[in-house]
Amino acid sequence: MSTTAHRPARETSRWEAQRSFDELGRPLRDLTFCVVDLETTGGSAQGGSMITEIGAVKVRGGEVLGEFQTLVNPHTEIPAFIAVLTGITNSMVHDAPPIESALPAFLEFAAGCVLVAHNAPFDVGFLQHFAREQGRPWPRFEVLDTAKLARRVITRDDAPNCKLSTLAKVFEAATTPNHRALSDAQATVDVLHGLMERLGGLGVHTLEELQTFSSRVSTAQRRKRHLAEGLPHAPGVYLFRDDRSRVLYIGTSRDLRTRVRTYFTASETRSRMGEMVGIATSVTGIECATPLEAEVRELRLIAEHKPRYNRRSRFPEKVHFLKLTREAWPRLSLVRKVLDDDADYLGPFSSKKTAEKCLAALHETFPVRQCSGRLPVVPSRSACVLAEMGRCLSPCDGSTDESTYGAVVRQLRDTLLRSPHQVVDAINERMTALADRERFEEAGVHRDRLATFVRAAARTQRLSALTRCGEIVAARREDDGRWAVHVVRHGRLAAAGVIPPGSDAHQYVRELSASAETVAGAPGPVPAATAEESEKILRWLESPGVRLVDVDGEWTCPLGGAARHLAIYDAAHQSRLSLVPFDEQRLPSPVHRPVR
């Protein structure tokens, strides 16, 4: 572990309870910031992931006061997947201090500072987790997230996204991020200073102004607070409409009236919402029995109206599937719909590019034919280039028999439906071999393909398990003590209700089930609803406290399925990307302007 201090750091005093009006706000130039970055073995400390490196830079007034860097012995194997990403290997951390020594040293270094990180919930969450494990009190740090701040400041004209690597180029950072903790922290320092410089021109000079920037509300917005007055304090969906009753934006809340009021106060920070509120002339509320029903109704209404201010869920029909065909010589095909043709499907994929990555991972492992069109039982074509490269069994020229080809197809089908280990093992071997030869870019391509496949397979297996069930009735005691009941048929929410106090619970559930929507089964992993709706239902069914009242069918997932591989690949994805959430992408201007 190493700490480099250019000069002793002056601890910033706590914010005094009383100050004169002239002193309100702490000037940014007087504050000490500790910019931190972590490298880890995975994406969830609660799930067992460990810290492998801590890097931090302490700055004040644009001057670097000190740097902190240490590798950390995770006392567990670093997955090859992560080693390819970060370059940190097991041998590098073998003699490094454990987290029990590294964390106290870092907390001493950061004492009295404002913590800064790019995607702060990830880094700070890990540090807080290990502080709790050690019984160590967590200091009362104030935290700034440069990713969140950038989403409020950077426009589409500036950069296509708010990844650290992208922002480092925008602000011409002296250090290029490379997934090593200190280098990434150094790059984040330059990004922080770039954001502060840009905001300084907009009158942001204190920490308080920085924390609340883009929550400034125009007078025109405040005057529209009356639009929320007729809404109930109940869960449901709200629809903002313009003067021609066109739906501008759809959202959901556990308390309709309270949530809609935030659009006319400083609680709403999304810049595009300022423009939307300026156009809106009315708000319609649809009360729902439960929060889950509200979330499902929101998805269905967004798909129906396609409001221009909603960024996600507008086009659920634009999906792709991978299909393992049923024919004499089966192949993998990229399709847009699931048909009742007894074929096996993987998906849905939100984009063709993602589906093609998954397809490449499967073709890398299984040498099934990649040519289009059907082949006769006894083909008489010439071999293609893939056959000459040994990547296709080449049934077209008789190089393989039906039995050998069928065995490979059965393995492929088992991979899609039950166990992905053949793909995982094959690509991990390929990736390790490439990394050993320092061909890291090629290894990264295979890493991305494998991660895409694992996520797709896990999603398909979970959705298929739910949609196979003709009916699932489940209940959960909510925070208010009442029991919420949901009827799910083939993955679609068919009914929702809350058992009235003092009533016969069994009778209520029977009546709710009898009055539920009729849902016909269909082929494929998401036959009766969109994948997003079925996944919301799954999250509720798998949440603590849910009790299954009745299940028509078998709700099971394969024991050796893809879900067990998810944690590591999702962790690498999280560490590589600081994505802009779909509901927080930016319009060209980040500053609210009054509507004339």
PDB file of N, CA and C in Angstrom, residues 233-238 250-256 259 286-301 312 474-486 493 495-499 532-533 535-541 543 546:
ATOM      1  N   HIS A 233     -53.927  10.182  -2.976  1.00  0.00           N
ATOM      2  CA  HIS A 233     -52.742   9.642  -2.303  1.00  0.00           C
ATOM      3  C   HIS A 233     -52.840   8.118  -2.353  1.00  0.00           C
ATOM      4  N   ALA A 234     -52.552   7.547  -3.510  1.00  0.00           N
ATOM      5  CA  ALA A 234     -52.691   6.103  -3.721  1.00  0.00           C
ATOM      6  C   ALA A 234     -51.742   5.678  -4.823  1.00  0.00           C
ATOM      7  N   PRO A 235     -51.399   4.387  -4.888  1.00  0.00           N
ATOM      8  CA  PRO A 235     -50.536   3.929  -5.983  1.00  0.00           C
ATOM      9  C   PRO A 235     -51.265   4.000  -7.313  1.00  0.00           C
ATOM     10  N   GLY A 236     -50.516   4.244  -8.366  1.00  0.00           N
ATOM     11  CA  GLY A 236     -51.137   4.304  -9.679  1.00  0.00           C
ATOM     12  C   GLY A 236     -50.209   4.838 -10.741  1.00  0.00           C
ATOM     13  N   VAL A 237     -50.805   5.212 -11.878  1.00  0.00           N
ATOM     14  CA  VAL A 237     -50.079   5.704 -13.041  1.00  0.00           C
ATOM     15  C   VAL A 237     -50.560   7.122 -13.336  1.00  0.00           C
ATOM     16  N   TYR A 238     -49.642   8.006 -13.718  1.00  0.00           N
ATOM     17  CA  TYR A 238     -50.018   9.369 -14.082  1.00  0.00           C
ATOM     18  C   TYR A 238     -49.577   9.653 -15.509  1.00  0.00           C
ATOM     19  N   ILE A 250     -45.477   9.342 -19.165  1.00  0.00           N
ATOM     20  CA  ILE A 250     -46.199   8.426 -18.289  1.00  0.00           C
ATOM     21  C   ILE A 250     -45.247   7.952 -17.203  1.00  0.00           C
ATOM     22  N   GLY A 251     -45.721   7.995 -15.972  1.00  0.00           N
ATOM     23  CA  GLY A 251     -44.931   7.526 -14.847  1.00  0.00           C
ATOM     24  C   GLY A 251     -45.793   6.792 -13.850  1.00  0.00           C
ATOM     25  N   THR A 252     -45.151   6.252 -12.815  1.00  0.00           N
ATOM     26  CA  THR A 252     -45.877   5.498 -11.797  1.00  0.00           C
ATOM     27  C   THR A 252     -45.360   5.868 -10.420  1.00  0.00           C
ATOM     28  N   SER A 253     -46.196   5.694  -9.407  1.00  0.00           N
ATOM     29  CA  SER A 253     -45.800   6.039  -8.050  1.00  0.00           C
ATOM     30  C   SER A 253     -46.684   5.308  -7.053  1.00  0.00           C
ATOM     31  N   ARG A 254     -46.162   5.155  -5.836  1.00  0.00           N
ATOM     32  CA  ARG A 254     -46.965   4.618  -4.740  1.00  0.00           C
ATOM     33  C   ARG A 254     -47.919   5.671  -4.190  1.00  0.00           C
ATOM     34  N   ASP A 255     -47.615   6.943  -4.488  1.00  0.00           N
ATOM     35  CA  ASP A 255     -48.474   8.047  -4.042  1.00  0.00           C
ATOM     36  C   ASP A 255     -48.575   9.037  -5.194  1.00  0.00           C
ATOM     37  N   LEU A 256     -49.654   8.969  -5.951  1.00  0.00           N
ATOM     38  CA  LEU A 256     -49.783   9.763  -7.171  1.00  0.00           C
ATOM     39  C   LEU A 256     -49.659  11.255  -6.903  1.00  0.00           C
ATOM     40  N   ARG A 259     -46.094  12.373  -5.791  1.00  0.00           N
ATOM     41  CA  ARG A 259     -45.090  12.259  -6.853  1.00  0.00           C
ATOM     42  C   ARG A 259     -45.267  13.331  -7.914  1.00  0.00           C
ATOM     43  N   ILE A 286     -54.438   7.326 -12.847  1.00  0.00           N
ATOM     44  CA  ILE A 286     -55.158   6.047 -12.868  1.00  0.00           C
ATOM     45  C   ILE A 286     -54.782   5.312 -11.587  1.00  0.00           C
ATOM     46  N   GLU A 287     -55.723   5.216 -10.668  1.00  0.00           N
ATOM     47  CA  GLU A 287     -55.443   4.572  -9.388  1.00  0.00           C
ATOM     48  C   GLU A 287     -55.375   3.061  -9.575  1.00  0.00           C
ATOM     49  N   CYS A 288     -54.424   2.424  -8.908  1.00  0.00           N
ATOM     50  CA  CYS A 288     -54.233   0.984  -9.006  1.00  0.00           C
ATOM     51  C   CYS A 288     -54.285   0.358  -7.614  1.00  0.00           C
ATOM     52  N   ALA A 289     -54.623  -0.921  -7.575  1.00  0.00           N
ATOM     53  CA  ALA A 289     -54.755  -1.601  -6.289  1.00  0.00           C
ATOM     54  C   ALA A 289     -53.416  -1.783  -5.599  1.00  0.00           C
ATOM     55  N   THR A 290     -52.372  -2.066  -6.372  1.00  0.00           N
ATOM     56  CA  THR A 290     -51.050  -2.335  -5.801  1.00  0.00           C
ATOM     57  C   THR A 290     -49.975  -1.635  -6.628  1.00  0.00           C
ATOM     58  N   PRO A 291     -48.798  -1.416  -6.044  1.00  0.00           N
ATOM     59  CA  PRO A 291     -47.692  -0.832  -6.812  1.00  0.00           C
ATOM     60  C   PRO A 291     -47.298  -1.670  -8.026  1.00  0.00           C
ATOM     61  N   LEU A 292     -47.348  -3.011  -7.914  1.00  0.00           N
ATOM     62  CA  LEU A 292     -46.997  -3.852  -9.062  1.00  0.00           C
ATOM     63  C   LEU A 292     -47.972  -3.641 -10.201  1.00  0.00           C
ATOM     64  N   GLU A 293     -49.260  -3.547  -9.900  1.00  0.00           N
ATOM     65  CA  GLU A 293     -50.239  -3.283 -10.949  1.00  0.00           C
ATOM     66  C   GLU A 293     -49.940  -1.948 -11.621  1.00  0.00           C
ATOM     67  N   ALA A 294     -49.526  -0.947 -10.834  1.00  0.00           N
ATOM     68  CA  ALA A 294     -49.193   0.364 -11.397  1.00  0.00           C
ATOM     69  C   ALA A 294     -48.008   0.253 -12.351  1.00  0.00           C
ATOM     70  N   GLU A 295     -46.984  -0.500 -11.976  1.00  0.00           N
ATOM     71  CA  GLU A 295     -45.808  -0.650 -12.830  1.00  0.00           C
ATOM     72  C   GLU A 295     -46.169  -1.340 -14.143  1.00  0.00           C
ATOM     73  N   VAL A 296     -47.029  -2.348 -14.064  1.00  0.00           N
ATOM     74  CA  VAL A 296     -47.434  -3.067 -15.275  1.00  0.00           C
ATOM     75  C   VAL A 296     -48.292  -2.181 -16.169  1.00  0.00           C
ATOM     76  N   ARG A 297     -49.231  -1.447 -15.570  1.00  0.00           N
ATOM     77  CA  ARG A 297     -50.063  -0.541 -16.364  1.00  0.00           C
ATOM     78  C   ARG A 297     -49.213   0.532 -17.041  1.00  0.00           C
ATOM     79  N   GLU A 298     -48.196   1.001 -16.340  1.00  0.00           N
ATOM     80  CA  GLU A 298     -47.295   1.996 -16.928  1.00  0.00           C
ATOM     81  C   GLU A 298     -46.660   1.449 -18.193  1.00  0.00           C
ATOM     82  N   LEU A 299     -46.135   0.233 -18.135  1.00  0.00           N
ATOM     83  CA  LEU A 299     -45.497  -0.368 -19.307  1.00  0.00           C
ATOM     84  C   LEU A 299     -46.479  -0.492 -20.469  1.00  0.00           C
ATOM     85  N   ARG A 300     -47.687  -0.945 -20.184  1.00  0.00           N
ATOM     86  CA  ARG A 300     -48.669  -1.137 -21.252  1.00  0.00           C
ATOM     87  C   ARG A 300     -49.095   0.200 -21.862  1.00  0.00           C
ATOM     88  N   LEU A 301     -49.243   1.227 -21.020  1.00  0.00           N
ATOM     89  CA  LEU A 301     -49.649   2.537 -21.534  1.00  0.00           C
ATOM     90  C   LEU A 301     -48.539   3.188 -22.351  1.00  0.00           C
ATOM     91  N   ARG A 312     -37.680   4.873 -22.235  1.00  0.00           N
ATOM     92  CA  ARG A 312     -37.642   3.417 -22.258  1.00  0.00           C
ATOM     93  C   ARG A 312     -39.046   2.848 -22.462  1.00  0.00           C
ATOM     94  N   ALA A 474     -50.272 -15.354  -5.818  1.00  0.00           N
ATOM     95  CA  ALA A 474     -49.330 -15.091  -4.733  1.00  0.00           C
ATOM     96  C   ALA A 474     -49.786 -13.879  -3.933  1.00  0.00           C
ATOM     97  N   ALA A 475     -49.369 -13.828  -2.676  1.00  0.00           N
ATOM     98  CA  ALA A 475     -49.764 -12.738  -1.785  1.00  0.00           C
ATOM     99  C   ALA A 475     -48.568 -12.291  -0.949  1.00  0.00           C
ATOM    100  N   ARG A 476     -48.593 -11.035  -0.541  1.00  0.00           N
ATOM    101  CA  ARG A 476     -47.539 -10.501   0.332  1.00  0.00           C
ATOM    102  C   ARG A 476     -48.128  -9.421   1.234  1.00  0.00           C
ATOM    103  N   ARG A 477     -47.723  -9.441   2.511  1.00  0.00           N
ATOM    104  CA  ARG A 477     -48.151  -8.390   3.420  1.00  0.00           C
ATOM    105  C   ARG A 477     -47.340  -7.126   3.129  1.00  0.00           C
ATOM    106  N   GLU A 478     -48.034  -6.046   2.793  1.00  0.00           N
ATOM    107  CA  GLU A 478     -47.371  -4.800   2.443  1.00  0.00           C
ATOM    108  C   GLU A 478     -47.030  -3.994   3.701  1.00  0.00           C
ATOM    109  N   ASP A 479     -46.371  -2.851   3.502  1.00  0.00           N
ATOM    110  CA  ASP A 479     -45.919  -2.042   4.632  1.00  0.00           C
ATOM    111  C   ASP A 479     -47.063  -1.548   5.500  1.00  0.00           C
ATOM    112  N   ASP A 480     -48.245  -1.381   4.903  1.00  0.00           N
ATOM    113  CA  ASP A 480     -49.388  -0.900   5.673  1.00  0.00           C
ATOM    114  C   ASP A 480     -50.130  -2.026   6.386  1.00  0.00           C
ATOM    115  N   GLY A 481     -49.606  -3.251   6.331  1.00  0.00           N
ATOM    116  CA  GLY A 481     -50.205  -4.374   7.023  1.00  0.00           C
ATOM    117  C   GLY A 481     -51.241  -5.133   6.220  1.00  0.00           C
ATOM    118  N   ARG A 482     -51.655  -4.619   5.070  1.00  0.00           N
ATOM    119  CA  ARG A 482     -52.660  -5.299   4.251  1.00  0.00           C
ATOM    120  C   ARG A 482     -51.968  -6.304   3.318  1.00  0.00           C
ATOM    121  N   TRP A 483     -52.739  -7.290   2.861  1.00  0.00           N
ATOM    122  CA  TRP A 483     -52.209  -8.323   1.977  1.00  0.00           C
ATOM    123  C   TRP A 483     -52.520  -7.987   0.530  1.00  0.00           C
ATOM    124  N   ALA A 484     -51.483  -7.834  -0.284  1.00  0.00           N
ATOM    125  CA  ALA A 484     -51.641  -7.628  -1.726  1.00  0.00           C
ATOM    126  C   ALA A 484     -51.635  -8.984  -2.411  1.00  0.00           C
ATOM    127  N   VAL A 485     -52.559  -9.179  -3.329  1.00  0.00           N
ATOM    128  CA  VAL A 485     -52.692 -10.453  -4.036  1.00  0.00           C
ATOM    129  C   VAL A 485     -52.584 -10.208  -5.535  1.00  0.00           C
ATOM    130  N   HIS A 486     -51.827 -11.058  -6.226  1.00  0.00           N
ATOM    131  CA  HIS A 486     -51.690 -10.949  -7.676  1.00  0.00           C
ATOM    132  C   HIS A 486     -51.948 -12.298  -8.326  1.00  0.00           C
ATOM    133  N   LEU A 493     -49.750 -10.276 -15.876  1.00  0.00           N
ATOM    134  CA  LEU A 493     -50.554  -9.933 -14.714  1.00  0.00           C
ATOM    135  C   LEU A 493     -52.020  -9.910 -15.124  1.00  0.00           C
ATOM    136  N   ALA A 495     -54.715 -10.106 -12.688  1.00  0.00           N
ATOM    137  CA  ALA A 495     -55.553  -9.445 -11.687  1.00  0.00           C
ATOM    138  C   ALA A 495     -54.695  -9.036 -10.508  1.00  0.00           C
ATOM    139  N   ALA A 496     -55.115  -7.972  -9.826  1.00  0.00           N
ATOM    140  CA  ALA A 496     -54.415  -7.491  -8.631  1.00  0.00           C
ATOM    141  C   ALA A 496     -55.437  -6.945  -7.656  1.00  0.00           C
ATOM    142  N   GLY A 497     -55.199  -7.129  -6.384  1.00  0.00           N
ATOM    143  CA  GLY A 497     -56.126  -6.623  -5.389  1.00  0.00           C
ATOM    144  C   GLY A 497     -55.504  -6.635  -4.007  1.00  0.00           C
ATOM    145  N   VAL A 498     -56.202  -6.016  -3.065  1.00  0.00           N
ATOM    146  CA  VAL A 498     -55.785  -5.974  -1.668  1.00  0.00           C
ATOM    147  C   VAL A 498     -56.925  -6.523  -0.823  1.00  0.00           C
ATOM    148  N   ILE A 499     -56.633  -7.496   0.033  1.00  0.00           N
ATOM    149  CA  ILE A 499     -57.669  -8.118   0.852  1.00  0.00           C
ATOM    150  C   ILE A 499     -58.206  -7.103   1.859  1.00  0.00           C
ATOM    151  N   GLU A 532     -40.361  -7.219 -20.296  1.00  0.00           N
ATOM    152  CA  GLU A 532     -40.200  -6.283 -19.191  1.00  0.00           C
ATOM    153  C   GLU A 532     -41.311  -6.465 -18.165  1.00  0.00           C
ATOM    154  N   GLU A 533     -42.551  -6.688 -18.628  1.00  0.00           N
ATOM    155  CA  GLU A 533     -43.645  -6.927 -17.685  1.00  0.00           C
ATOM    156  C   GLU A 533     -43.415  -8.214 -16.903  1.00  0.00           C
ATOM    157  N   GLU A 535     -40.656  -9.691 -16.251  1.00  0.00           N
ATOM    158  CA  GLU A 535     -39.528  -9.552 -15.335  1.00  0.00           C
ATOM    159  C   GLU A 535     -39.906  -8.758 -14.092  1.00  0.00           C
ATOM    160  N   LYS A 536     -40.769  -7.757 -14.238  1.00  0.00           N
ATOM    161  CA  LYS A 536     -41.258  -7.031 -13.058  1.00  0.00           C
ATOM    162  C   LYS A 536     -42.053  -7.971 -12.155  1.00  0.00           C
ATOM    163  N   ILE A 537     -42.868  -8.799 -12.767  1.00  0.00           N
ATOM    164  CA  ILE A 537     -43.646  -9.768 -11.997  1.00  0.00           C
ATOM    165  C   ILE A 537     -42.714 -10.747 -11.279  1.00  0.00           C
ATOM    166  N   LEU A 538     -41.679 -11.216 -11.987  1.00  0.00           N
ATOM    167  CA  LEU A 538     -40.713 -12.129 -11.375  1.00  0.00           C
ATOM    168  C   LEU A 538     -40.036 -11.494 -10.170  1.00  0.00           C
ATOM    169  N   ARG A 539     -39.635 -10.224 -10.291  1.00  0.00           N
ATOM    170  CA  ARG A 539     -38.974  -9.561  -9.165  1.00  0.00           C
ATOM    171  C   ARG A 539     -39.901  -9.507  -7.952  1.00  0.00           C
ATOM    172  N   TRP A 540     -41.194  -9.270  -8.212  1.00  0.00           N
ATOM    173  CA  TRP A 540     -42.130  -9.236  -7.084  1.00  0.00           C
ATOM    174  C   TRP A 540     -42.305 -10.628  -6.497  1.00  0.00           C
ATOM    175  N   LEU A 541     -42.465 -11.637  -7.343  1.00  0.00           N
ATOM    176  CA  LEU A 541     -42.652 -13.002  -6.857  1.00  0.00           C
ATOM    177  C   LEU A 541     -41.449 -13.495  -6.057  1.00  0.00           C
ATOM    178  N   SER A 543     -39.452 -11.562  -4.282  1.00  0.00           N
ATOM    179  CA  SER A 543     -39.129 -10.643  -3.193  1.00  0.00           C
ATOM    180  C   SER A 543     -39.456 -11.272  -1.844  1.00  0.00           C
ATOM    181  N   VAL A 546     -43.180 -12.979   0.026  1.00  0.00           N
ATOM    182  CA  VAL A 546     -44.224 -13.439  -0.888  1.00  0.00           C
ATOM    183  C   VAL A 546     -44.594 -14.891  -0.569  1.00  0.00           C
TER     184      VAL A 546
END
